[in-house]
PDB file of C-alpha atoms in Angstrom:
ATOM      1  CA  UNK A 263      20.083  -0.207   1.001  1.00 97.00           C
ATOM      2  CA  UNK A 264      16.786   2.262   0.358  1.00 98.00           C
ATOM      3  CA  UNK A 265      14.122   2.239  -1.594  1.00 98.00           C
ATOM      4  CA  UNK A 266      10.744   4.205  -1.569  1.00 98.00           C
ATOM      5  CA  UNK A 267       7.687   2.700  -2.368  1.00 98.00           C
ATOM      6  CA  UNK A 268       4.333   4.291  -4.012  1.00 98.00           C
ATOM      7  CA  UNK A 269       0.381   3.269  -3.048  1.00 98.00           C
ATOM      8  CA  UNK A 270      -2.292   3.698  -4.671  1.00 97.00           C
ATOM      9  CA  UNK A 271      -6.259   3.191  -4.576  1.00 96.00           C
ATOM     10  CA  UNK A 272      -6.616  -0.086  -2.085  1.00 95.00           C
ATOM     11  CA  UNK A 273      -3.039   0.271  -0.610  1.00 96.00           C
ATOM     12  CA  UNK A 274      -3.021   4.067   0.024  1.00 96.00           C
ATOM     13  CA  UNK A 275      -5.810   3.794   2.561  1.00 95.00           C
ATOM     14  CA  UNK A 276      -4.462   0.449   3.403  1.00 94.00           C
ATOM     15  CA  UNK A 277      -1.151   1.820   4.168  1.00 96.00           C
ATOM     16  CA  UNK A 278      -2.976   5.244   4.937  1.00 96.00           C
ATOM     17  CA  UNK A 279       0.496   7.226   3.100  1.00 97.00           C
ATOM     18  CA  UNK A 280       0.919   8.296  -0.294  1.00 97.00           C
ATOM     19  CA  UNK A 281       4.521   6.697   0.007  1.00 98.00           C
ATOM     20  CA  UNK A 282       7.099   5.851   2.546  1.00 98.00           C
ATOM     21  CA  UNK A 283      10.905   5.103   2.199  1.00 98.00           C
ATOM     22  CA  UNK A 284      12.111   2.290   3.835  1.00 98.00           C
ATOM     23  CA  UNK A 285      14.881   0.444   3.934  1.00 98.00           C
ATOM     24  CA  UNK A 286      15.331  -2.953   2.996  1.00 97.00           C
ATOM     25  CA  UNK A 287      17.217  -5.939   2.714  1.00 95.00           C
ATOM     26  CA  UNK A 288      14.607  -7.859   0.068  1.00 97.00           C
ATOM     27  CA  UNK A 289      16.601  -8.813  -2.600  1.00 97.00           C
ATOM     28  CA  UNK A 290      13.974  -8.963  -5.083  1.00 98.00           C
ATOM     29  CA  UNK A 291      11.262  -7.052  -6.017  1.00 98.00           C
ATOM     30  CA  UNK A 292       8.499 -10.283  -4.443  1.00 98.00           C
ATOM     31  CA  UNK A 293      11.348 -10.239  -1.685  1.00 98.00           C
ATOM     32  CA  UNK A 294      10.172  -6.447  -0.711  1.00 98.00           C
ATOM     33  CA  UNK A 295       6.402  -7.415  -1.103  1.00 98.00           C
ATOM     34  CA  UNK A 296       6.371 -10.133   1.363  1.00 97.00           C
ATOM     35  CA  UNK A 297       8.407  -7.219   3.920  1.00 98.00           C
ATOM     36  CA  UNK A 298       6.034  -4.376   3.163  1.00 98.00           C
ATOM     37  CA  UNK A 299       2.451  -7.394   3.531  1.00 97.00           C
ATOM     38  CA  UNK A 300       4.033  -8.589   6.392  1.00 96.00           C
ATOM     39  CA  UNK A 301       4.960  -5.263   8.021  1.00 96.00           C
ATOM     40  CA  UNK A 302       1.313  -3.828   7.061  1.00 96.00           C
ATOM     41  CA  UNK A 303      -0.604  -6.232   7.616  1.00 95.00           C
ATOM     42  CA  UNK A 304      -2.141  -5.829   4.428  1.00 95.00           C
ATOM     43  CA  UNK A 305      -2.777 -10.189   4.285  1.00 94.00           C
ATOM     44  CA  UNK A 306      -3.410  -9.516   0.743  1.00 95.00           C
ATOM     45  CA  UNK A 307      -2.401 -12.255  -1.616  1.00 95.00           C
ATOM     46  CA  UNK A 308       0.309 -11.037  -4.111  1.00 96.00           C
ATOM     47  CA  UNK A 309      -0.932 -13.329  -6.910  1.00 95.00           C
ATOM     48  CA  UNK A 310      -3.834 -10.095  -7.360  1.00 92.00           C
ATOM     49  CA  UNK A 311      -0.650  -8.050  -7.889  1.00 96.00           C
ATOM     50  CA  UNK A 312       1.718  -6.330 -10.154  1.00 96.00           C
ATOM     51  CA  UNK A 313       4.342  -4.371  -9.581  1.00 98.00           C
ATOM     52  CA  UNK A 314       6.424  -1.312 -11.297  1.00 97.00           C
ATOM     53  CA  UNK A 315      10.144   0.001 -10.904  1.00 98.00           C
ATOM     54  CA  UNK A 316      10.892   2.932 -11.453  1.00 97.00           C
ATOM     55  CA  UNK A 317       7.263   3.748 -13.618  1.00 95.00           C
ATOM     56  CA  UNK A 318       8.159   0.272 -15.714  1.00 94.00           C
ATOM     57  CA  UNK A 319       6.181  -3.411 -15.151  1.00 94.00           C
ATOM     58  CA  UNK A 320       8.891  -5.825 -13.513  1.00 97.00           C
ATOM     59  CA  UNK A 321       8.574  -9.328 -12.879  1.00 98.00           C
ATOM     60  CA  UNK A 322       8.694 -10.151  -9.547  1.00 98.00           C
ATOM     61  CA  UNK A 323      12.634 -11.414  -9.246  1.00 98.00           C
ATOM     62  CA  UNK A 324      13.033  -8.320 -10.583  1.00 98.00           C
ATOM     63  CA  UNK A 325      16.160  -7.109  -8.774  1.00 98.00           C
ATOM     64  CA  UNK A 326      15.883  -4.526  -6.705  1.00 98.00           C
ATOM     65  CA  UNK A 327      19.069  -1.648  -6.323  1.00 97.00           C
ATOM     66  CA  UNK A 328      19.547   1.545  -4.040  1.00 98.00           C
ATOM     67  CA  UNK A 329      16.151   4.200  -4.971  1.00 98.00           C
ATOM     68  CA  UNK A 330      14.562   2.352  -6.292  1.00 98.00           C
ATOM     69  CA  UNK A 331      10.963   3.689  -6.690  1.00 98.00           C
ATOM     70  CA  UNK A 332       8.282   0.151  -6.034  1.00 98.00           C
ATOM     71  CA  UNK A 333       4.730   0.622  -6.333  1.00 98.00           C
ATOM     72  CA  UNK A 334       2.655  -2.754  -5.501  1.00 98.00           C
ATOM     73  CA  UNK A 335      -0.760  -2.568  -7.901  1.00 97.00           C
ATOM     74  CA  UNK A 336      -3.624  -3.662  -8.276  1.00 96.00           C
ATOM     75  CA  UNK A 337      -5.792  -4.853 -10.496  1.00 94.00           C
ATOM     76  CA  UNK A 338      -6.733  -1.802 -12.460  1.00 95.00           C
ATOM     77  CA  UNK A 339     -10.621  -0.941 -13.200  1.00 95.00           C
ATOM     78  CA  UNK A 340     -10.736   1.820 -15.552  1.00 94.00           C
ATOM     79  CA  UNK A 341     -12.314   2.585 -18.820  1.00 91.00           C
TER      80      UNK A 341
ATOM     81  CA  UNK B 290       6.514  14.826 -37.838  1.00 47.00           C
ATOM     82  CA  UNK B 291       3.105  15.054 -36.528  1.00 61.00           C
ATOM     83  CA  UNK B 292       2.846  14.044 -32.812  1.00 85.00           C
ATOM     84  CA  UNK B 293      -0.108  11.403 -34.426  1.00 96.00           C
ATOM     85  CA  UNK B 294      -1.265   9.862 -30.219  1.00 98.00           C
ATOM     86  CA  UNK B 295      -2.204  11.333 -27.641  1.00 98.00           C
ATOM     87  CA  UNK B 296      -3.008  10.289 -23.971  1.00 98.00           C
ATOM     88  CA  UNK B 297      -4.179  12.589 -21.272  1.00 98.00           C
ATOM     89  CA  UNK B 298      -5.585  12.209 -17.643  1.00 98.00           C
ATOM     90  CA  UNK B 299      -8.292  15.362 -16.455  1.00 98.00           C
ATOM     91  CA  UNK B 300      -9.622  16.130 -13.867  1.00 98.00           C
ATOM     92  CA  UNK B 301     -11.810  18.297 -15.690  1.00 97.00           C
ATOM     93  CA  UNK B 302     -14.984  16.975 -17.344  1.00 97.00           C
ATOM     94  CA  UNK B 303     -14.533  15.807 -20.983  1.00 97.00           C
ATOM     95  CA  UNK B 304     -16.498  17.104 -23.779  1.00 96.00           C
ATOM     96  CA  UNK B 305     -16.476  14.914 -27.217  1.00 94.00           C
ATOM     97  CA  UNK B 306     -16.981  17.139 -29.837  1.00 94.00           C
ATOM     98  CA  UNK B 307     -13.546  19.385 -28.257  1.00 96.00           C
ATOM     99  CA  UNK B 308     -11.899  16.209 -27.930  1.00 97.00           C
ATOM    100  CA  UNK B 309     -12.199  15.800 -31.719  1.00 96.00           C
ATOM    101  CA  UNK B 310      -9.670  17.795 -32.520  1.00 96.00           C
ATOM    102  CA  UNK B 311      -7.126  15.667 -31.553  1.00 97.00           C
ATOM    103  CA  UNK B 312      -7.746  13.193 -34.472  1.00 97.00           C
ATOM    104  CA  UNK B 313      -9.284  15.356 -36.842  1.00 96.00           C
ATOM    105  CA  UNK B 314      -7.655  14.771 -40.271  1.00 95.00           C
ATOM    106  CA  UNK B 315      -8.263  16.267 -44.003  1.00 95.00           C
ATOM    107  CA  UNK B 316      -6.744  12.985 -44.535  1.00 94.00           C
ATOM    108  CA  UNK B 317      -9.148  11.047 -42.659  1.00 96.00           C
ATOM    109  CA  UNK B 318     -12.657  10.056 -43.979  1.00 96.00           C
ATOM    110  CA  UNK B 319     -13.383   7.766 -41.014  1.00 96.00           C
ATOM    111  CA  UNK B 320     -14.010   9.270 -37.231  1.00 97.00           C
ATOM    112  CA  UNK B 321     -15.056   6.110 -34.399  1.00 98.00           C
ATOM    113  CA  UNK B 322     -15.119   7.279 -30.826  1.00 98.00           C
ATOM    114  CA  UNK B 323     -16.535   5.244 -27.622  1.00 98.00           C
ATOM    115  CA  UNK B 324     -17.195   7.101 -24.407  1.00 98.00           C
ATOM    116  CA  UNK B 325     -17.192   5.443 -20.814  1.00 97.00           C
ATOM    117  CA  UNK B 326     -19.947   6.710 -18.718  1.00 97.00           C
ATOM    118  CA  UNK B 327     -20.796   6.676 -14.960  1.00 97.00           C
ATOM    119  CA  UNK B 328     -23.854   3.857 -14.074  1.00 95.00           C
ATOM    120  CA  UNK B 329     -25.744   3.889 -11.458  1.00 95.00           C
ATOM    121  CA  UNK B 330     -25.258   0.269 -10.611  1.00 94.00           C
ATOM    122  CA  UNK B 331     -22.619  -2.575 -10.319  1.00 92.00           C
ATOM    123  CA  UNK B 332     -23.802  -5.607 -10.089  1.00 89.00           C
ATOM    124  CA  UNK B 333     -27.331  -4.975  -8.686  1.00 91.00           C
ATOM    125  CA  UNK B 334     -25.749  -2.082  -6.206  1.00 94.00           C
ATOM    126  CA  UNK B 335     -26.925   1.934  -6.337  1.00 96.00           C
ATOM    127  CA  UNK B 336     -23.737   3.563  -7.346  1.00 96.00           C
ATOM    128  CA  UNK B 337     -24.417   7.401  -6.439  1.00 97.00           C
ATOM    129  CA  UNK B 338     -20.812   8.291  -7.021  1.00 97.00           C
ATOM    130  CA  UNK B 339     -17.356   7.406  -8.341  1.00 96.00           C
ATOM    131  CA  UNK B 340     -13.592   7.722  -7.267  1.00 97.00           C
ATOM    132  CA  UNK B 341     -10.898   7.615  -9.913  1.00 98.00           C
ATOM    133  CA  UNK B 342      -7.404   7.568  -9.083  1.00 98.00           C
ATOM    134  CA  UNK B 343      -4.539   7.579 -11.400  1.00 98.00           C
ATOM    135  CA  UNK B 344      -0.662   6.433 -11.222  1.00 97.00           C
ATOM    136  CA  UNK B 345      -0.119   9.496 -14.261  1.00 96.00           C
ATOM    137  CA  UNK B 346       3.522   8.638 -15.359  1.00 95.00           C
ATOM    138  CA  UNK B 347       2.407   4.869 -15.713  1.00 96.00           C
ATOM    139  CA  UNK B 348      -0.229   6.211 -17.949  1.00 97.00           C
ATOM    140  CA  UNK B 349       2.299   8.197 -19.449  1.00 97.00           C
ATOM    141  CA  UNK B 350       3.720   5.456 -20.914  1.00 96.00           C
ATOM    142  CA  UNK B 351       0.966   2.394 -20.970  1.00 96.00           C
ATOM    143  CA  UNK B 352      -1.411   5.230 -22.160  1.00 97.00           C
ATOM    144  CA  UNK B 353       1.349   6.407 -25.124  1.00 97.00           C
ATOM    145  CA  UNK B 354       1.773   2.090 -25.274  1.00 97.00           C
ATOM    146  CA  UNK B 355      -1.416   1.112 -26.338  1.00 98.00           C
ATOM    147  CA  UNK B 356      -2.201   3.862 -28.879  1.00 98.00           C
ATOM    148  CA  UNK B 357       0.887   3.403 -31.111  1.00 98.00           C
ATOM    149  CA  UNK B 358       0.110   0.194 -31.357  1.00 98.00           C
ATOM    150  CA  UNK B 359      -3.671   0.765 -32.320  1.00 98.00           C
ATOM    151  CA  UNK B 360      -1.953   3.331 -35.477  1.00 98.00           C
ATOM    152  CA  UNK B 361       0.287  -0.536 -36.397  1.00 97.00           C
ATOM    153  CA  UNK B 362      -2.047  -2.945 -35.325  1.00 98.00           C
ATOM    154  CA  UNK B 363      -4.973  -1.171 -37.867  1.00 98.00           C
ATOM    155  CA  UNK B 364      -2.936   1.006 -39.863  1.00 97.00           C
ATOM    156  CA  UNK B 365      -4.987   4.388 -38.890  1.00 98.00           C
ATOM    157  CA  UNK B 366      -4.034   7.339 -38.559  1.00 98.00           C
ATOM    158  CA  UNK B 367      -4.588   9.522 -35.825  1.00 98.00           C
ATOM    159  CA  UNK B 368      -5.045   7.658 -31.824  1.00 98.00           C
ATOM    160  CA  UNK B 369      -6.112   9.723 -28.853  1.00 98.00           C
ATOM    161  CA  UNK B 370      -7.380   9.410 -24.875  1.00 98.00           C
ATOM    162  CA  UNK B 371      -8.163  11.285 -22.349  1.00 98.00           C
ATOM    163  CA  UNK B 372      -9.220   9.358 -19.077  1.00 98.00           C
ATOM    164  CA  UNK B 373     -10.858  10.998 -15.613  1.00 98.00           C
ATOM    165  CA  UNK B 374      -9.465  11.372 -12.599  1.00 98.00           C
ATOM    166  CA  UNK B 375     -11.400  12.919  -8.985  1.00 98.00           C
ATOM    167  CA  UNK B 376     -14.764  12.489  -8.588  1.00 98.00           C
ATOM    168  CA  UNK B 377     -17.191  11.708 -11.046  1.00 98.00           C
ATOM    169  CA  UNK B 378     -21.658  11.526 -11.063  1.00 98.00           C
ATOM    170  CA  UNK B 379     -23.907   9.626 -13.399  1.00 97.00           C
ATOM    171  CA  UNK B 380     -23.662  10.087 -15.959  1.00 97.00           C
ATOM    172  CA  UNK B 381     -19.891  11.849 -16.223  1.00 98.00           C
ATOM    173  CA  UNK B 382     -18.101  11.192 -19.174  1.00 98.00           C
ATOM    174  CA  UNK B 383     -14.997   8.113 -18.088  1.00 98.00           C
ATOM    175  CA  UNK B 384     -13.587   8.036 -20.548  1.00 98.00           C
ATOM    176  CA  UNK B 385     -12.468   9.453 -23.872  1.00 98.00           C
ATOM    177  CA  UNK B 386     -10.751   7.309 -27.018  1.00 98.00           C
ATOM    178  CA  UNK B 387     -11.459   9.071 -30.578  1.00 98.00           C
ATOM    179  CA  UNK B 388      -9.716   7.057 -33.527  1.00 98.00           C
ATOM    180  CA  UNK B 389      -9.474   8.494 -36.828  1.00 98.00           C
ATOM    181  CA  UNK B 390      -9.108   7.120 -40.596  1.00 98.00           C
ATOM    182  CA  UNK B 391      -8.850   7.128 -44.213  1.00 96.00           C
ATOM    183  CA  UNK B 392     -11.810   5.095 -43.911  1.00 92.00           C
ATOM    184  CA  UNK B 393     -14.640   3.581 -41.539  1.00 95.00           C
ATOM    185  CA  UNK B 394     -14.129  -0.056 -40.627  1.00 97.00           C
ATOM    186  CA  UNK B 395     -10.122   0.489 -39.720  1.00 97.00           C
ATOM    187  CA  UNK B 396     -10.851   3.028 -36.862  1.00 98.00           C
ATOM    188  CA  UNK B 397     -13.495   1.345 -35.524  1.00 98.00           C
ATOM    189  CA  UNK B 398     -11.789  -1.729 -35.326  1.00 98.00           C
ATOM    190  CA  UNK B 399      -8.687   0.237 -33.609  1.00 98.00           C
ATOM    191  CA  UNK B 400     -11.175   1.732 -31.123  1.00 98.00           C
ATOM    192  CA  UNK B 401     -12.903  -1.012 -29.626  1.00 98.00           C
ATOM    193  CA  UNK B 402      -9.137  -2.528 -29.250  1.00 98.00           C
ATOM    194  CA  UNK B 403      -7.894   0.400 -27.705  1.00 98.00           C
ATOM    195  CA  UNK B 404     -10.637   0.345 -24.989  1.00 98.00           C
ATOM    196  CA  UNK B 405     -10.722  -3.377 -23.834  1.00 97.00           C
ATOM    197  CA  UNK B 406      -6.566  -2.857 -23.187  1.00 97.00           C
ATOM    198  CA  UNK B 407      -7.114   0.287 -21.330  1.00 97.00           C
ATOM    199  CA  UNK B 408      -9.268  -1.159 -18.900  1.00 96.00           C
ATOM    200  CA  UNK B 409      -7.661  -4.256 -18.379  1.00 94.00           C
ATOM    201  CA  UNK B 410      -3.633  -2.519 -18.276  1.00 93.00           C
ATOM    202  CA  UNK B 411      -3.972   1.393 -17.431  1.00 96.00           C
ATOM    203  CA  UNK B 412      -3.232   1.743 -14.117  1.00 97.00           C
ATOM    204  CA  UNK B 413      -6.265   3.713 -13.070  1.00 97.00           C
ATOM    205  CA  UNK B 414      -9.135   2.227 -10.055  1.00 97.00           C
ATOM    206  CA  UNK B 415     -12.141   3.033  -9.971  1.00 97.00           C
ATOM    207  CA  UNK B 416     -13.982   4.166  -6.433  1.00 97.00           C
ATOM    208  CA  UNK B 417     -17.675   2.973  -6.289  1.00 96.00           C
ATOM    209  CA  UNK B 418     -19.527   4.915  -3.727  1.00 97.00           C
ATOM    210  CA  UNK B 419     -23.053   2.899  -2.621  1.00 97.00           C
ATOM    211  CA  UNK B 420     -25.909   4.411  -1.579  1.00 95.00           C
ATOM    212  CA  UNK B 421     -26.245   3.546   1.478  1.00 95.00           C
ATOM    213  CA  UNK B 422     -23.169   5.152   2.176  1.00 95.00           C
ATOM    214  CA  UNK B 423     -21.017   2.703   1.694  1.00 95.00           C
ATOM    215  CA  UNK B 424     -17.798   2.650  -0.339  1.00 95.00           C
ATOM    216  CA  UNK B 425     -15.407   0.521  -2.394  1.00 93.00           C
ATOM    217  CA  UNK B 426     -12.680   0.153  -4.696  1.00 94.00           C
ATOM    218  CA  UNK B 427     -13.495  -2.084  -7.889  1.00 90.00           C
ATOM    219  CA  UNK B 428     -11.149  -5.621  -6.998  1.00 73.00           C
ATOM    220  CA  UNK B 429     -12.106  -6.799 -10.418  1.00 55.00           C
ATOM    221  CA  UNK B 430     -10.337 -11.019  -9.852  1.00 48.00           C
ATOM    222  CA  UNK B 431     -10.946 -11.608 -13.342  1.00 47.00           C
ATOM    223  CA  UNK B 432      -9.567  -9.041 -14.032  1.00 48.00           C
ATOM    224  CA  UNK B 433      -6.113 -10.419 -11.758  1.00 45.00           C
ATOM    225  CA  UNK B 434      -6.377 -13.856 -13.690  1.00 47.00           C
ATOM    226  CA  UNK B 435      -6.552 -12.291 -17.078  1.00 47.00           C
ATOM    227  CA  UNK B 436      -9.769 -14.374 -18.176  1.00 43.00           C
ATOM    228  CA  UNK B 437     -10.277 -10.898 -20.582  1.00 44.00           C
ATOM    229  CA  UNK B 438     -13.219  -9.617 -21.487  1.00 47.00           C
ATOM    230  CA  UNK B 439     -16.220  -9.015 -18.905  1.00 49.00           C
ATOM    231  CA  UNK B 440     -18.498  -6.409 -17.433  1.00 49.00           C
ATOM    232  CA  UNK B 441     -17.542  -3.970 -14.415  1.00 49.00           C
TER     233      UNK B 441
END
């Protein structure tokens, strides 16, 4: 299946792209994080991040379906 | 029914006098506001400017959720917030929050609660540029661990 990953802030700079479409066999958000963290050599600790699918915060065991839009969110620092 | 919450992102300077209009209501005698300003230091380092980057779709959802729950929790009449994006100079308004209510106490409490919620959940990221030419995304481990109140 194909999913789109959107990057913001630190992850956008590290990846060098705003978004990318990736083909994945990951079954859930956690699997896609592990795959992406490895492929892009982020070397980051998942515990620092949260994840959103289709603009909604979800748990890491959220099952992925074809066409999903994912965002891995770094710790927020607004306000 | 009139919308009682308003959340937005802005890439232009914020003027609190104008923004007050978002929560003005003849029924309300109390207005509380909060402005966050860009400060020139962070953990002992001199800051020269900031950049804020937002995840717009989720900011809208999350911003409205926070404002709506403030209305329910505190029984206030109107609540609004605007967060800056883009490049900001020292002293610029980074965020404006306004709450109006029949009486003052609820408005003050709701306003304080809203800024705490926004700081802990709104998907906005701050990059600080330092006097020595370096820059970094503010990485708040305490936020990630959910330890709550602390200075950024």
